[in-house]
Amino acid sequence: MNATPAARLNEVVAFAPATVGNVGVGFDILGHTVRAVGDRVRIRRSAQPGVRILAITGCEASLPLEAEKNTAGMALVSMTQALGLEFGMELTIEKGIPLGSGLGGSAASAVAAVVAANALLDEPLSKLELLKFAMQGEAVASGSVHVDNIAPSLFGGLVLTVGIDHPRTKQIPVPPSVRCVLVHPHMFLSTREARRILRKTVDLSDVVWQTANLAGFISGCYTNDLPMIRDAFEDVIIEPQRAQLIPGFKAVKQAAMSNRALGCSISGAGPTIFAWCEDAYAEGIRAAMVEAFAEHNLASDHWISAIDAEGARVVEA
Ligand code: HSE
């Protein structure tokens, strides 16, 4: 006897969390989820093939409605073309992540879109396959393909990604007492611009130093070794070049470190600054960082998040 086919879904909503990526020492390859905020994408199946964005809500600046120019739209265009889908998709995007904040907003929209679309397929794809389509979306926003926001937003937790054409991901355990304090000053930074200013060559001694820090950071996470995480938590390549883009960066970092943070750096392309710390110090670090930004005439939003937040998921079907 044939099994009854599952009913086809017509409308799905997916949520994808914000992310910190880079986590300091892992430029373009290491990121983690943030529990507090995220983007939602609603997709309706349509008889007319193609991808159409009906509306984008939750942000003041306008984002492109043309599918090929929008991160969520482009992720779905690449998915639709690769799979030869005969049905079309109409989507609405609800931005929960501030634009140009360094919290992985473009990645979250792309990830929520592919996760929602996946629920409409007769034969859903694996997360690793979805990752490749979401990467095409992220490239529209930043001008380059990178995975340190996409991968954690999709899989959840602290995620390392190796490879671009055939990416492999690894969820890395984090000591349970660790929290991430995030302070987002009210200013906009373009990811494209923050990437454009980076030098294209790096001194060998800095590569050695950064490689040791990344290895130490990850081994500290695996072995619950907070002193190792603290000693390795120093981005010697990217942070020194981008710090000038964020007014008060030095003071905010100093505020976090003098209140017992394990480390502090720029979240993604900025301007959000994040600090890892033990749970007991999180509130004090947050207050000190917010005050340091205020002294530079910048009001801010701020969150304290565990690192192990769940990745993207369907929230309505
Ligand atoms: N890894 C990226 C960067 C994140 O730092 O430029 C921003 O999309």
Short mmCIF file of C-alpha atoms and ligand atoms in Angstrom, two decimals:
data_model
loop_
_atom_site.label_atom_id
_atom_site.label_comp_id
_atom_site.label_asym_id
_atom_site.label_seq_id
_atom_site.Cartn_x
_atom_site.Cartn_y
_atom_site.Cartn_z
CA MET A 1 0.00 0.00 0.00
CA ASN A 2 1.29 3.48 -0.87
CA ALA A 3 1.83 5.91 1.97
CA THR A 4 -0.41 8.99 1.88
CA PRO A 5 1.72 11.93 0.68
CA ALA A 6 2.18 14.70 3.26
CA ALA A 7 -0.09 17.70 2.68
CA ARG A 8 1.72 20.45 0.79
CA LEU A 9 2.24 23.59 2.81
CA ASN A 10 1.19 26.85 1.16
CA GLU A 11 2.53 29.39 3.61
CA VAL A 12 5.42 29.24 6.06
CA VAL A 13 7.14 31.69 8.40
CA ALA A 14 10.74 31.13 9.52
CA PHE A 15 12.84 32.97 12.09
CA ALA A 16 16.64 33.32 11.93
CA PRO A 17 18.67 34.77 14.81
CA ALA A 18 21.18 37.60 14.76
CA THR A 19 24.84 36.63 14.94
CA VAL A 20 28.26 37.85 16.00
CA GLY A 21 30.59 37.06 13.11
CA ASN A 22 33.50 37.46 13.20
CA VAL A 23 34.09 36.38 16.73
CA GLY A 24 37.27 38.48 16.82
CA VAL A 25 39.95 35.97 15.97
CA GLY A 26 38.05 34.09 13.22
CA PHE A 27 37.59 36.63 10.42
CA ASP A 28 34.93 35.36 7.99
CA ILE A 29 34.93 31.83 9.44
CA LEU A 30 33.77 31.91 13.10
CA GLY A 31 30.45 33.26 14.38
CA HIS A 32 27.82 32.67 17.01
CA THR A 33 24.10 33.23 17.49
CA VAL A 34 22.56 35.97 19.59
CA ARG A 35 19.41 35.05 21.40
CA ALA A 36 17.80 38.47 21.66
CA VAL A 37 16.91 39.43 18.09
CA GLY A 38 16.37 38.07 14.59
CA ASP A 39 14.55 38.40 11.26
CA ARG A 40 11.39 36.64 10.10
CA VAL A 41 10.45 35.74 6.53
CA ARG A 42 6.97 34.66 5.42
CA ILE A 43 6.73 32.79 2.12
CA ARG A 44 3.56 31.97 0.22
CA ARG A 45 3.55 29.42 -2.59
CA SER A 46 2.35 30.92 -5.86
CA ALA A 47 1.32 29.40 -9.18
CA GLN A 48 3.32 32.05 -11.04
CA PRO A 49 7.00 30.98 -11.11
CA GLY A 50 9.71 33.30 -9.78
CA VAL A 51 10.48 35.12 -6.55
CA ARG A 52 8.61 38.30 -5.59
CA ILE A 53 9.12 40.40 -2.47
CA LEU A 54 5.81 41.92 -1.41
CA ALA A 55 6.97 43.98 1.56
CA ILE A 56 9.80 44.60 4.00
CA THR A 57 8.86 45.85 7.46
CA GLY A 58 10.72 46.77 10.64
CA CYS A 59 13.38 49.06 9.17
CA GLU A 60 13.44 52.78 8.48
CA ALA A 61 15.77 52.79 5.49
CA SER A 62 14.42 51.19 2.34
CA LEU A 63 15.80 47.84 1.24
CA PRO A 64 15.52 46.62 -2.36
CA LEU A 65 12.30 44.81 -3.29
CA GLU A 66 13.86 43.50 -6.49
CA ALA A 67 14.61 39.84 -5.69
CA GLU A 68 18.10 39.74 -7.26
CA LYS A 69 19.20 42.77 -5.23
CA ASN A 70 17.85 41.58 -1.90
CA THR A 71 19.65 39.06 0.32
CA ALA A 72 16.56 36.95 1.03
CA GLY A 73 15.35 37.31 -2.56
CA MET A 74 18.68 36.33 -4.09
CA ALA A 75 19.00 33.28 -1.83
CA LEU A 76 15.60 32.11 -3.11
CA VAL A 77 16.40 32.94 -6.74
CA SER A 78 19.51 30.74 -6.57
CA MET A 79 17.52 27.98 -4.84
CA THR A 80 14.66 28.16 -7.36
CA GLN A 81 17.05 28.03 -10.31
CA ALA A 82 19.23 25.23 -8.93
CA LEU A 83 16.21 23.04 -8.12
CA GLY A 84 14.19 24.00 -11.21
CA LEU A 85 11.16 24.73 -9.05
CA GLU A 86 7.93 25.06 -10.99
CA PHE A 87 6.08 27.07 -8.38
CA GLY A 88 6.80 30.65 -7.42
CA MET A 89 7.31 32.30 -4.01
CA GLU A 90 5.95 35.54 -2.61
CA LEU A 91 7.66 36.76 0.50
CA THR A 92 7.46 39.38 3.18
CA ILE A 93 10.48 40.17 5.31
CA GLU A 94 10.19 41.40 8.90
CA LYS A 95 13.49 42.94 10.00
CA GLY A 96 14.17 42.56 13.71
CA ILE A 97 17.91 43.23 13.36
CA PRO A 98 18.97 46.86 12.94
CA LEU A 99 20.44 47.60 9.49
CA GLY A 100 24.19 48.12 9.26
CA SER A 101 24.66 47.08 12.89
CA GLY A 102 27.19 44.25 12.55
CA LEU A 103 24.65 41.75 13.89
CA GLY A 104 24.28 39.71 10.72
CA GLY A 105 20.97 41.15 9.49
CA SER A 106 21.52 40.39 5.81
CA ALA A 107 22.54 36.84 6.66
CA ALA A 108 19.53 36.29 8.93
CA SER A 109 17.08 37.38 6.22
CA ALA A 110 18.71 35.03 3.70
CA VAL A 111 18.75 32.17 6.19
CA ALA A 112 15.12 32.66 7.26
CA ALA A 113 14.13 32.72 3.57
CA VAL A 114 15.80 29.41 2.69
CA VAL A 115 14.52 27.71 5.84
CA ALA A 116 10.95 28.82 5.07
CA ALA A 117 11.26 27.83 1.41
CA ASN A 118 12.65 24.44 2.40
CA ALA A 119 9.43 23.69 4.25
CA LEU A 120 7.53 24.16 0.95
CA LEU A 121 9.59 21.54 -0.90
CA ASP A 122 8.37 18.00 -1.46
CA GLU A 123 11.87 16.80 -0.64
CA PRO A 124 13.45 19.19 1.88
CA LEU A 125 17.19 19.82 1.65
CA SER A 126 19.84 19.39 4.34
CA LYS A 127 21.07 22.47 6.24
CA LEU A 128 24.42 22.21 4.47
CA GLU A 129 22.64 22.51 1.12
CA LEU A 130 20.61 25.47 2.39
CA LEU A 131 23.84 27.12 3.51
CA LYS A 132 25.05 27.38 -0.09
CA PHE A 133 21.90 29.17 -1.25
CA ALA A 134 21.93 31.53 1.73
CA MET A 135 25.56 32.38 0.93
CA GLN A 136 24.48 33.66 -2.50
CA GLY A 137 22.06 35.99 -0.73
CA GLU A 138 24.66 37.29 1.74
CA ALA A 139 26.98 38.10 -1.17
CA VAL A 140 24.45 40.63 -2.51
CA ALA A 141 24.72 42.73 0.65
CA SER A 142 28.43 42.66 1.37
CA GLY A 143 29.93 42.16 -2.08
CA SER A 144 31.67 38.92 -1.12
CA VAL A 145 30.75 35.40 -0.12
CA HIS A 146 31.46 34.75 3.55
CA VAL A 147 29.87 32.40 6.02
CA ASP A 148 30.54 33.53 9.56
CA ASN A 149 27.03 34.99 9.96
CA ILE A 150 25.12 32.59 7.71
CA ALA A 151 26.40 29.37 9.28
CA PRO A 152 25.62 30.13 12.95
CA SER A 153 22.28 31.70 12.08
CA LEU A 154 21.35 28.46 10.31
CA PHE A 155 22.89 25.87 12.64
CA GLY A 156 22.87 27.69 16.01
CA GLY A 157 25.59 28.22 18.62
CA LEU A 158 29.28 28.92 17.93
CA VAL A 159 30.05 27.67 14.43
CA LEU A 160 33.31 27.33 12.51
CA THR A 161 33.08 26.97 8.73
CA VAL A 162 35.87 25.53 6.60
CA GLY A 163 35.75 26.00 2.82
CA ILE A 164 33.54 28.07 0.55
CA ASP A 165 32.76 25.91 -2.50
CA HIS A 166 32.20 22.82 -0.36
CA PRO A 167 31.73 24.27 3.11
CA ARG A 168 31.99 22.10 6.21
CA THR A 169 30.67 23.40 9.49
CA LYS A 170 31.41 22.51 13.10
CA GLN A 171 29.38 23.56 16.13
CA ILE A 172 31.88 24.27 18.88
CA PRO A 173 30.93 23.80 22.53
CA VAL A 174 31.21 26.90 24.71
CA PRO A 175 31.75 26.88 28.50
CA PRO A 176 28.21 27.15 29.92
CA SER A 177 28.96 30.13 32.16
CA VAL A 178 29.98 32.33 29.19
CA ARG A 179 27.70 35.16 28.09
CA CYS A 180 27.99 37.67 25.28
CA VAL A 181 27.33 41.34 25.99
CA LEU A 182 26.40 43.31 22.87
CA VAL A 183 26.22 47.08 22.66
CA HIS A 184 24.94 48.60 19.44
CA PRO A 185 25.57 52.36 19.16
CA HIS A 186 22.99 54.21 17.12
CA MET A 187 24.95 54.66 13.94
CA PHE A 188 25.11 52.85 10.61
CA LEU A 189 28.21 51.17 9.19
CA SER A 190 28.27 49.72 5.71
CA THR A 191 29.71 46.20 5.56
CA ARG A 192 30.97 46.90 2.04
CA GLU A 193 32.86 49.95 3.27
CA ALA A 194 34.23 48.17 6.35
CA ARG A 195 35.55 45.44 4.04
CA ARG A 196 36.84 47.88 1.43
CA ILE A 197 39.19 49.60 3.88
CA LEU A 198 40.96 46.36 4.83
CA ARG A 199 44.51 45.90 3.57
CA LYS A 200 44.86 43.03 1.10
CA THR A 201 48.14 41.77 2.53
CA VAL A 202 49.07 40.76 6.08
CA ASP A 203 52.45 40.51 7.82
CA LEU A 204 53.59 36.95 8.38
CA SER A 205 54.15 37.61 12.08
CA ASP A 206 50.50 38.74 12.41
CA VAL A 207 49.31 35.59 10.64
CA VAL A 208 51.26 33.47 13.10
CA TRP A 209 49.89 35.44 16.06
CA GLN A 210 46.28 35.33 14.83
CA THR A 211 46.50 31.62 13.95
CA ALA A 212 47.72 30.86 17.45
CA ASN A 213 44.89 32.94 18.90
CA LEU A 214 42.22 31.17 16.84
CA ALA A 215 43.60 27.77 17.77
CA GLY A 216 43.87 28.76 21.45
CA PHE A 217 40.37 30.22 21.45
CA ILE A 218 38.81 27.09 20.00
CA SER A 219 40.79 24.71 22.19
CA GLY A 220 39.79 26.83 25.22
CA CYS A 221 36.15 26.43 24.22
CA TYR A 222 36.48 22.65 23.88
CA THR A 223 38.28 22.26 27.18
CA ASN A 224 36.33 24.77 29.26
CA ASP A 225 39.54 26.74 29.78
CA LEU A 226 38.52 30.36 30.43
CA PRO A 227 42.10 31.66 30.95
CA MET A 228 43.04 30.22 27.54
CA ILE A 229 40.01 31.88 25.92
CA ARG A 230 40.95 35.19 27.54
CA ASP A 231 44.61 35.03 26.48
CA ALA A 232 43.69 34.07 22.91
CA PHE A 233 40.87 36.62 22.51
CA GLU A 234 42.82 39.16 20.51
CA ASP A 235 42.21 40.02 16.86
CA VAL A 236 45.53 41.43 15.69
CA ILE A 237 44.58 41.76 12.01
CA ILE A 238 41.09 43.18 11.45
CA GLU A 239 40.16 45.05 14.64
CA PRO A 240 43.12 47.49 14.51
CA GLN A 241 42.06 48.52 10.98
CA ARG A 242 38.35 48.94 11.72
CA ALA A 243 38.50 50.48 15.20
CA GLN A 244 38.73 54.02 13.71
CA LEU A 245 35.26 53.56 12.14
CA ILE A 246 33.59 53.39 15.57
CA PRO A 247 33.72 56.53 17.76
CA GLY A 248 34.80 55.57 21.27
CA PHE A 249 35.89 52.04 20.36
CA LYS A 250 39.00 52.12 22.57
CA ALA A 251 37.08 53.46 25.58
CA VAL A 252 34.26 50.92 25.18
CA LYS A 253 36.72 48.04 24.91
CA GLN A 254 38.64 49.34 27.90
CA ALA A 255 35.37 49.58 29.87
CA ALA A 256 34.60 45.93 29.13
CA MET A 257 38.11 44.65 29.87
CA SER A 258 38.46 46.56 33.14
CA ASN A 259 35.19 44.98 34.29
CA ARG A 260 36.53 41.45 33.81
CA ALA A 261 35.52 40.64 30.26
CA LEU A 262 37.30 37.63 28.75
CA GLY A 263 37.63 39.57 25.51
CA CYS A 264 36.01 42.35 23.51
CA SER A 265 35.96 43.15 19.82
CA ILE A 266 33.87 44.37 16.89
CA SER A 267 30.84 42.29 15.98
CA GLY A 268 31.02 41.63 12.24
CA ALA A 269 31.77 44.80 10.36
CA GLY A 270 30.53 46.90 13.34
CA PRO A 271 29.53 49.21 14.86
CA THR A 272 28.18 46.78 17.50
CA ILE A 273 30.86 45.89 20.03
CA PHE A 274 30.65 42.56 21.82
CA ALA A 275 32.33 41.17 24.92
CA TRP A 276 32.48 37.61 26.19
CA CYS A 277 32.41 37.23 29.96
CA GLU A 278 31.31 35.01 32.80
CA ASP A 279 27.64 35.33 33.65
CA ALA A 280 28.27 37.09 36.97
CA TYR A 281 30.06 40.03 35.30
CA ALA A 282 27.72 40.57 32.36
CA GLU A 283 25.51 43.31 33.85
CA GLY A 284 28.48 45.36 35.08
CA ILE A 285 30.22 45.08 31.71
CA ARG A 286 27.08 46.10 29.85
CA ALA A 287 26.61 49.20 32.03
CA ALA A 288 30.25 50.22 31.60
CA MET A 289 30.19 49.78 27.80
CA VAL A 290 26.91 51.72 27.43
CA GLU A 291 28.31 54.54 29.55
CA ALA A 292 31.51 54.68 27.49
CA PHE A 293 29.49 55.06 24.29
CA ALA A 294 27.32 57.73 25.96
CA GLU A 295 30.48 59.68 26.76
CA HIS A 296 31.07 59.73 23.00
CA ASN A 297 27.53 61.03 22.46
CA LEU A 298 26.22 57.70 21.21
CA ALA A 299 23.04 56.18 22.60
CA SER A 300 22.86 52.42 22.25
CA ASP A 301 20.78 49.25 22.36
CA HIS A 302 22.26 46.46 24.44
CA TRP A 303 21.71 42.78 25.08
CA ILE A 304 23.16 39.92 27.10
CA SER A 305 22.95 36.57 25.36
CA ALA A 306 24.05 33.01 25.91
CA ILE A 307 26.15 31.69 23.04
CA ASP A 308 24.25 28.48 22.44
CA ALA A 309 21.04 29.92 21.00
CA GLU A 310 19.06 27.75 18.62
CA GLY A 311 19.52 28.37 14.89
CA ALA A 312 16.88 29.24 12.31
CA ARG A 313 13.56 27.45 12.41
CA VAL A 314 10.03 27.39 11.08
CA VAL A 315 7.78 29.25 13.50
CA GLU A 316 4.45 29.12 11.64
CA ALA A 317 3.22 26.71 9.00
N1 HSE B 1 32.98 38.63 8.46
C1 HSE B 1 32.29 39.77 7.94
C2 HSE B 1 33.17 40.99 8.10
C3 HSE B 1 31.00 39.95 8.67
O1 HSE B 1 33.72 41.15 9.19
O2 HSE B 1 33.30 41.76 7.17
C4 HSE B 1 30.17 41.06 8.13
O3 HSE B 1 29.25 40.59 7.22
#
